[in-house]
Short mmCIF file of C-alpha atoms and ligand atoms in Angstrom, two decimals:
data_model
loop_
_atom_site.label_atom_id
_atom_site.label_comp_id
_atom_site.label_asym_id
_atom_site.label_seq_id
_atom_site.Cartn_x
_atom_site.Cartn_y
_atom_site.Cartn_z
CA UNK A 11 26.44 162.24 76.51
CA UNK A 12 28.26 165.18 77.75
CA UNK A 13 28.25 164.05 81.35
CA UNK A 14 29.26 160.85 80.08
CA UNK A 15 32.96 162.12 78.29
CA UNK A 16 33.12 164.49 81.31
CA UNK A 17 33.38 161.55 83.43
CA UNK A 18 35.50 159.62 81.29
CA UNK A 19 37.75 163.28 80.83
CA UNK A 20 37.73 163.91 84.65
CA UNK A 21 38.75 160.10 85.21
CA UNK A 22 41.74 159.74 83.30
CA UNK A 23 43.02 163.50 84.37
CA UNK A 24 42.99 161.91 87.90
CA UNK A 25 44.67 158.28 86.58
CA UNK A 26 47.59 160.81 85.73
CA UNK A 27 48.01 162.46 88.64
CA UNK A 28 47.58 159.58 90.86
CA UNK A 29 51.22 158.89 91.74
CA UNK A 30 51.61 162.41 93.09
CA UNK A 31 49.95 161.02 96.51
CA UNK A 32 52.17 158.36 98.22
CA UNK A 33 49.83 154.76 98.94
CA UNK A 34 47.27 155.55 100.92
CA UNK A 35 47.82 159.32 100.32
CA UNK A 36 44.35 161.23 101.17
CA UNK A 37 42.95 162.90 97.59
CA UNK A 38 41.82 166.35 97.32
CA UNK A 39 38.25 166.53 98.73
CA UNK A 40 34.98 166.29 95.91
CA UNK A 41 34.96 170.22 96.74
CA UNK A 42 38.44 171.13 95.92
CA UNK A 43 38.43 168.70 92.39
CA UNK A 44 35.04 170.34 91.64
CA UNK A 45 36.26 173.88 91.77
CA UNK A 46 39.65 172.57 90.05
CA UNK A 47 38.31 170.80 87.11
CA UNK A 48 35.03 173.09 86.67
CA UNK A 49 32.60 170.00 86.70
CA UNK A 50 29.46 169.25 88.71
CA UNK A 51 29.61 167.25 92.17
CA UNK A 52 27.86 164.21 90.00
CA UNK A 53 30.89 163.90 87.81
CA UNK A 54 33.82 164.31 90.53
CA UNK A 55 31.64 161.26 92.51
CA UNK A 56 31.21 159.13 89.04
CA UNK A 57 34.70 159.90 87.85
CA UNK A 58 36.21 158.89 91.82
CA UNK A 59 33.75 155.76 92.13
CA UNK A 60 35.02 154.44 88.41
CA UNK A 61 38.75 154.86 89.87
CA UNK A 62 37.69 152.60 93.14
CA UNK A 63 36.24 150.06 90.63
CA UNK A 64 39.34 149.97 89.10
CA UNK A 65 40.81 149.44 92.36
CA UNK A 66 43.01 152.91 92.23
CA UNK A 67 41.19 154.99 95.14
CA UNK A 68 39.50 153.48 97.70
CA UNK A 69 36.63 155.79 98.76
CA UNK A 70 35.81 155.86 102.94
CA UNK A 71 32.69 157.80 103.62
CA UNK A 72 33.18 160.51 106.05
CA UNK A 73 37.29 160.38 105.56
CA UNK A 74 37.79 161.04 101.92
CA UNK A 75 39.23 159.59 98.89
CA UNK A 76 42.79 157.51 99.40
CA UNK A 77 45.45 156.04 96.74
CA UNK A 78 44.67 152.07 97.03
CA UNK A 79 47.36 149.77 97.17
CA UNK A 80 48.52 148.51 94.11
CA UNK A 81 46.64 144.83 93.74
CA UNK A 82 48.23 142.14 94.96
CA UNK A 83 48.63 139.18 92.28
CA UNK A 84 46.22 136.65 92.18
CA UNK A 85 46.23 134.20 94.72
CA UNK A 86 49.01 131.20 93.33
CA UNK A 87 46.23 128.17 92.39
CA UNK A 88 46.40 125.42 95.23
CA UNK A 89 48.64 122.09 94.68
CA UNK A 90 46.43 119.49 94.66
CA UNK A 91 49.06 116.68 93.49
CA UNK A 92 48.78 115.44 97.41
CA UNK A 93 45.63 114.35 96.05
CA UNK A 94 47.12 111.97 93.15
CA UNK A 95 49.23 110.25 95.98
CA UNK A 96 46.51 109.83 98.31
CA UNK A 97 44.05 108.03 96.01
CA UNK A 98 46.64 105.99 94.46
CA UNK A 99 48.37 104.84 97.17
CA UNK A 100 47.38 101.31 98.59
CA UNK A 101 48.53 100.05 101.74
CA UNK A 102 49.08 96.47 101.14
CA UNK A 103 49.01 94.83 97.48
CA UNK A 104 48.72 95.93 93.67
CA UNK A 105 49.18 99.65 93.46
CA UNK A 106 45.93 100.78 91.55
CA UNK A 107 46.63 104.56 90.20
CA UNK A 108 42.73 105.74 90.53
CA UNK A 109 43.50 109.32 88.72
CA UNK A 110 40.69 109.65 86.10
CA UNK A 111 42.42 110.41 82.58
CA UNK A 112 38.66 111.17 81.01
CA UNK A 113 40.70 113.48 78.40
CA UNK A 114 39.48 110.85 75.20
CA UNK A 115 35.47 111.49 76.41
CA UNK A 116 35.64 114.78 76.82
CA UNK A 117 37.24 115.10 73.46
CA UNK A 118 34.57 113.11 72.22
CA UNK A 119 31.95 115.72 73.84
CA UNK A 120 32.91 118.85 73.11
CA UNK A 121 31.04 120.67 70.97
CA UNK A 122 33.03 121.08 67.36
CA UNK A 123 34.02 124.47 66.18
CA UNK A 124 31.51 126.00 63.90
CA UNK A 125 32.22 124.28 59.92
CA UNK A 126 33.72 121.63 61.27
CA UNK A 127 32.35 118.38 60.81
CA UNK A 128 33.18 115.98 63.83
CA UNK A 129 33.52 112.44 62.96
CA UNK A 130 34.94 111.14 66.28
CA UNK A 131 31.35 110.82 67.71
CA UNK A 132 27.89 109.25 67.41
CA UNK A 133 26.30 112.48 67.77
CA UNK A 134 24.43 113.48 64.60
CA UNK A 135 24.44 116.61 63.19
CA UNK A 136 21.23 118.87 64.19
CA UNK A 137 20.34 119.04 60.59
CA UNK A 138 20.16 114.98 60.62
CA UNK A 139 17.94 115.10 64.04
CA UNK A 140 14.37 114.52 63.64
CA UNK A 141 13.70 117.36 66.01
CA UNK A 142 10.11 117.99 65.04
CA UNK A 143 8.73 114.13 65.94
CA UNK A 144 10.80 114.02 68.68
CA UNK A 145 9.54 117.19 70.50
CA UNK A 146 6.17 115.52 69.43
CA UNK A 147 6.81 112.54 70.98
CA UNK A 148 8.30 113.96 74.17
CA UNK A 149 5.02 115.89 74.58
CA UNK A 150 2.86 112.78 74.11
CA UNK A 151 5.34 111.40 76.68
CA UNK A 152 5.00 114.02 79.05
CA UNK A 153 0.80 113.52 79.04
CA UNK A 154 0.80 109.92 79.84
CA UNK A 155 -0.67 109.49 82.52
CA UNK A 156 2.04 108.74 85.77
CA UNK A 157 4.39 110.62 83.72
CA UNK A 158 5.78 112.69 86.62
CA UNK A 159 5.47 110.38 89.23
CA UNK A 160 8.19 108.48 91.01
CA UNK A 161 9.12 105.23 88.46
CA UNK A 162 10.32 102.24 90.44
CA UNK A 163 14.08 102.19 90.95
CA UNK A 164 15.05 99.42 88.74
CA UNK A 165 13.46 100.99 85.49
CA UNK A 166 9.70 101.26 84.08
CA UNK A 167 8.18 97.32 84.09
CA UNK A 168 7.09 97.53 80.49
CA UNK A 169 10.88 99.07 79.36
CA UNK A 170 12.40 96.42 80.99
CA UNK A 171 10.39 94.14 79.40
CA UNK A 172 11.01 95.70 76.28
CA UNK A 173 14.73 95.16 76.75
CA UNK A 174 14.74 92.08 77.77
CA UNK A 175 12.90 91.15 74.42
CA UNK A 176 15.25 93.19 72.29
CA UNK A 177 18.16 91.60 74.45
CA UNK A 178 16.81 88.23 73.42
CA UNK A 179 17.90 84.57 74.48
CA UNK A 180 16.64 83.51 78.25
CA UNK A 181 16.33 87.12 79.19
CA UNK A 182 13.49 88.62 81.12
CA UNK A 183 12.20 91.53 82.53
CA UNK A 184 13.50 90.67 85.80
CA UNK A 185 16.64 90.50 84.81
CA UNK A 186 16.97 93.61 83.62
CA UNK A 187 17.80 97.03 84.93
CA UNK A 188 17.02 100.72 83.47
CA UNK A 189 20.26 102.57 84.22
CA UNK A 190 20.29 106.52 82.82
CA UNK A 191 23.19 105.61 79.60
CA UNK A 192 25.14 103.15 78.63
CA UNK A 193 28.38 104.60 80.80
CA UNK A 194 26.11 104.42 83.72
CA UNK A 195 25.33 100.81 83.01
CA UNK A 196 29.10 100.10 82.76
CA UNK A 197 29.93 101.72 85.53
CA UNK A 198 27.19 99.82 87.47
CA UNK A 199 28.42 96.07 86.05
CA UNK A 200 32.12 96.98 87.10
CA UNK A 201 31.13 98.15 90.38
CA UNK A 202 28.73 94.81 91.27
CA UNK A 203 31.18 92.72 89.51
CA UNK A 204 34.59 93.64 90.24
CA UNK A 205 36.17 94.73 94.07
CA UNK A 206 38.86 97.48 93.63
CA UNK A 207 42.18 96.54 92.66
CA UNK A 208 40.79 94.10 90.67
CA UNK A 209 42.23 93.26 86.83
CA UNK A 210 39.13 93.64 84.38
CA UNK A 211 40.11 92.50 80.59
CA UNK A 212 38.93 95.21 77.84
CA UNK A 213 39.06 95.07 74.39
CA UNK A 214 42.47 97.20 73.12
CA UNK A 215 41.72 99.84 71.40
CA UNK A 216 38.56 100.40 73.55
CA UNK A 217 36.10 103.08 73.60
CA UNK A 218 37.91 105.77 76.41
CA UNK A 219 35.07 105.99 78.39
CA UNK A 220 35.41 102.32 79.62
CA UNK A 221 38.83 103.23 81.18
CA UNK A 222 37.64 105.66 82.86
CA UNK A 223 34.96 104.28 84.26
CA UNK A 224 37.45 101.05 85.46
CA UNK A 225 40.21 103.80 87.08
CA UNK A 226 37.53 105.41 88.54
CA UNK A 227 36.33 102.28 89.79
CA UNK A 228 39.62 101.19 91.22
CA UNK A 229 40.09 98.60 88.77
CA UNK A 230 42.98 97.35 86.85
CA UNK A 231 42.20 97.15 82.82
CA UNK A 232 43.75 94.32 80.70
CA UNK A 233 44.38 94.92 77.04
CA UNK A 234 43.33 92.10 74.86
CA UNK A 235 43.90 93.11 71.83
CA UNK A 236 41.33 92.76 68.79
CA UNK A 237 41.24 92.37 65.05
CA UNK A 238 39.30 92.69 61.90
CA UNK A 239 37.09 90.15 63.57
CA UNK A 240 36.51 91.29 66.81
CA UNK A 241 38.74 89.85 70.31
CA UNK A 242 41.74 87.59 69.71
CA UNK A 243 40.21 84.32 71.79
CA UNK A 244 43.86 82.97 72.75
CA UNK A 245 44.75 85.89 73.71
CA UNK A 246 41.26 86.51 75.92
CA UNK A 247 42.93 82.78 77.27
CA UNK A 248 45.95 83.78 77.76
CA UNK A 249 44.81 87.24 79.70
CA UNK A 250 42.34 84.99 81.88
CA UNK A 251 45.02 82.97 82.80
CA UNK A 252 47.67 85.37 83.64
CA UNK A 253 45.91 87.73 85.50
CA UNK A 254 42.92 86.03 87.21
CA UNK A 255 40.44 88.16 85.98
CA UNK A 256 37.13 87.43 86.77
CA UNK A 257 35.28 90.23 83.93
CA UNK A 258 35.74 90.85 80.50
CA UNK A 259 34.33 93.78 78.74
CA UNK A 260 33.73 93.20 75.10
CA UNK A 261 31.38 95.50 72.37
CA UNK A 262 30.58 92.24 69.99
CA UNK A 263 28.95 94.35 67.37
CA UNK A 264 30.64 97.14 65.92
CA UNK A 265 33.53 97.52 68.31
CA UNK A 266 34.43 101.18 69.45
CA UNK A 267 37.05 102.35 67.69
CA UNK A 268 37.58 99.47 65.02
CA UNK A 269 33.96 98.82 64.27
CA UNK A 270 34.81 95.36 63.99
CA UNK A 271 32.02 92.49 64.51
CA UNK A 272 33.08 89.10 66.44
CA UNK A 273 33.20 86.53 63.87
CA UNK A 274 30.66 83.94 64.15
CA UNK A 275 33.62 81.44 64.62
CA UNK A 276 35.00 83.39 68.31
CA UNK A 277 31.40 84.07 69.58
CA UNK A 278 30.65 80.56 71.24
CA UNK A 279 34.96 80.59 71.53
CA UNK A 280 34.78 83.83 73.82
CA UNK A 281 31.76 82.28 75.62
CA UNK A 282 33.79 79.16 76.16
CA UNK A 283 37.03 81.03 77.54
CA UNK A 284 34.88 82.96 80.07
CA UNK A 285 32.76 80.02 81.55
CA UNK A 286 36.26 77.99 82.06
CA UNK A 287 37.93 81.32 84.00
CA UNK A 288 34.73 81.58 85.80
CA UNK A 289 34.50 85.13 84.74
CA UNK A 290 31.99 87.39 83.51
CA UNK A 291 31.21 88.92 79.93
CA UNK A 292 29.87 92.47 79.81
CA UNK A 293 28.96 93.05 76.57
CA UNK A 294 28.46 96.72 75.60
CA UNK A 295 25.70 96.39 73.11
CA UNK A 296 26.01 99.96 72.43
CA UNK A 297 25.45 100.27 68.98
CA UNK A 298 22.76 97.97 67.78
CA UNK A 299 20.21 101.16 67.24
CA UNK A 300 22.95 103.03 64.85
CA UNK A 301 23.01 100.61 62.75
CA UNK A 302 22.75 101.78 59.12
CA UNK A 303 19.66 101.39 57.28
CA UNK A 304 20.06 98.35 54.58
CA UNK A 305 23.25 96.79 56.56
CA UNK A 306 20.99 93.39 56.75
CA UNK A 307 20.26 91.17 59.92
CA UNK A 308 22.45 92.13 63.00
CA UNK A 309 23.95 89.08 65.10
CA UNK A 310 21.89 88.34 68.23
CA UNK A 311 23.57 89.63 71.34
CA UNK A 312 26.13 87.04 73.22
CA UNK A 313 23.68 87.39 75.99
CA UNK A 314 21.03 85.35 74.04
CA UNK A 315 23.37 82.58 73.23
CA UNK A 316 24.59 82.46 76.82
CA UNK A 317 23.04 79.79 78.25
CA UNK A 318 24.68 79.94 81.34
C1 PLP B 14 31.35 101.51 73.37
C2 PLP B 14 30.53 102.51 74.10
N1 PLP B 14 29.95 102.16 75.25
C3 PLP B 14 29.21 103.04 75.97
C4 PLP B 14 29.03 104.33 75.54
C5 PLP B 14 28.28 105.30 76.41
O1 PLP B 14 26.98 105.37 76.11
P1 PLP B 14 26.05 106.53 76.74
O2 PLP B 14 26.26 107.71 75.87
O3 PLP B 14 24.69 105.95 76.67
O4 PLP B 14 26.50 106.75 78.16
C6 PLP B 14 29.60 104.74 74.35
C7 PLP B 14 29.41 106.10 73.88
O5 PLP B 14 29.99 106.53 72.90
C8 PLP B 14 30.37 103.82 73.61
O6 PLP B 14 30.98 104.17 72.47
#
């Protein structure tokens, strides 16, 4: 404890007197500041080594102490806007801007302050999680035998299959590939379906995670905008026809934000208005298991009533 405030007493005596040497200025040597400040060789070398950590001395064995430079700012933070201008400009055709605006997901991510409640998410609070039969059930998982061996790349046969019967319709296990989320499996349909530069239609408002998947994907999102009953299908038509578009993204059941659900009336309608554009539907089916307990019989996915 003593030696401690000695060092601490010897340091700042030497802070003080620091701008009596010019920069660079050799300090008095650990003998002379021993005899001068009546403490032990341990404290003039602790007191001197916390000055060089503070970047005051700099300490060269065999030549002394020396007054340090003062520090230089920080280094300015490199200009990356070069970068904005060299992934959005195109040599030939549509200018696609390809800067990823992810600012609405990562809102949607972060974790809330402590007290509040965060209601722009699916993420249940902890005291809502089931954590004790899920750590069960992870450990059951993790005992089965093959659990740690390499799956096949397209997804575990019997969870495909199990997908493809929850998907309903014509679907199959074949048809069906394990992808690690449901932004993953977005990104993967816009990718196979659409080149860059290429207009996808989305649902307006959509969940922000789609548009940044389709910037990031080079892609050009369409707003069609939706009601209390899910897409507007003349505007879909009008969309299709106006911009060529060959996908449309569409969350049928409980729409992110609006949680709207396409009317029984549009479903066959929006079918209809894709198969004449020769386009795609990728329906984002993303909310079928957070479906409240008691809200009665979900519609079947569009997929199942796709015949096509
Ligand atoms: C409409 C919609 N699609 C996809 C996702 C992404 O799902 P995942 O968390 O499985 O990547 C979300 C997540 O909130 C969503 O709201």
């Amino acid at each position: 404890m003593y030696e401690r405030s000695s060092v601490a007493e010897l340091a700042e005596s030497l802070r003080a007197e620091l701008n009596r040497y010019s920069i660079g200025g050799k300090l008095p040597s650990s003998r002379v500041l021993v005899e001068r400040y009546r403490v032990s060789p341990v404290t003039v070398s602790r007191a001197l080594a916390q000055l060089a950590a503070e970047g005051l001395v700099v300490t060269r064995p065999g030549a002394g102490v020396f007054r340090a430079a003062p520090r230089t700012a920080a280094p300015a933070p490199g200009d990356t806007s070069w970068q904005e201008v060299a992934l959005s400009a195109e040599g030939a055709g549509e200018i696609v801007p390809r800067s990823v605006d992810a600012t609405g997901v990562l809102g949607c991510l972060a974790v809330p302050p402590s007290g509040v409640i965060e209601l722009n998410s699916g993420y249940l609070h902890r005291s809502l999680q089931p954590e004790r039969a899920m750590a069960a059930a992870l450990a059951r998982a993790g005992r089965r035998p093959g659990a740690w061996g390499r799956p096949p790349l397209e997804g575990l046969p019997e969870l495909r299959d199990w997908f493809a019967r929850e998907i309903g319709g014509a679907v199959v296990a074949a048809d069906v590939l394990v992808t690690a989320g449901g932004q993953s499996a977005l990104a993967t349909a816009l990718r196979a379906l659409a080149p860059p530069g290429a207009p996808i239609l989305v649902e307006s408002p959509t969940y922000p995670g789609l548009l940044a998947i389709a910037r990031a994907s080079g892609c050009r999102p369409v707003p069609v905008p939706v009601d209390a009953e899910g897409v507007r299908p003349e505007l879909l038509a009008a969309a299709f026809e106006a911009t060529g578009a060959r996908v449309f993204v569409c969350q049928p059941l409980f729409q992110n934000p609006t949680g709207a659900v396409l009317a029984p009336g549009r479903r066959a309608e929006v079918l209809r208005i894709a198969r004449a554009a020769g386009a795609f539907v990728v329906e984002d089916d993303y909310a079928r298991s957070l479906a409240h307990e008691g809200a009665g019989p979900l519609p079947a996915t569009l997929a199942a009533e796709d015949t096509d």
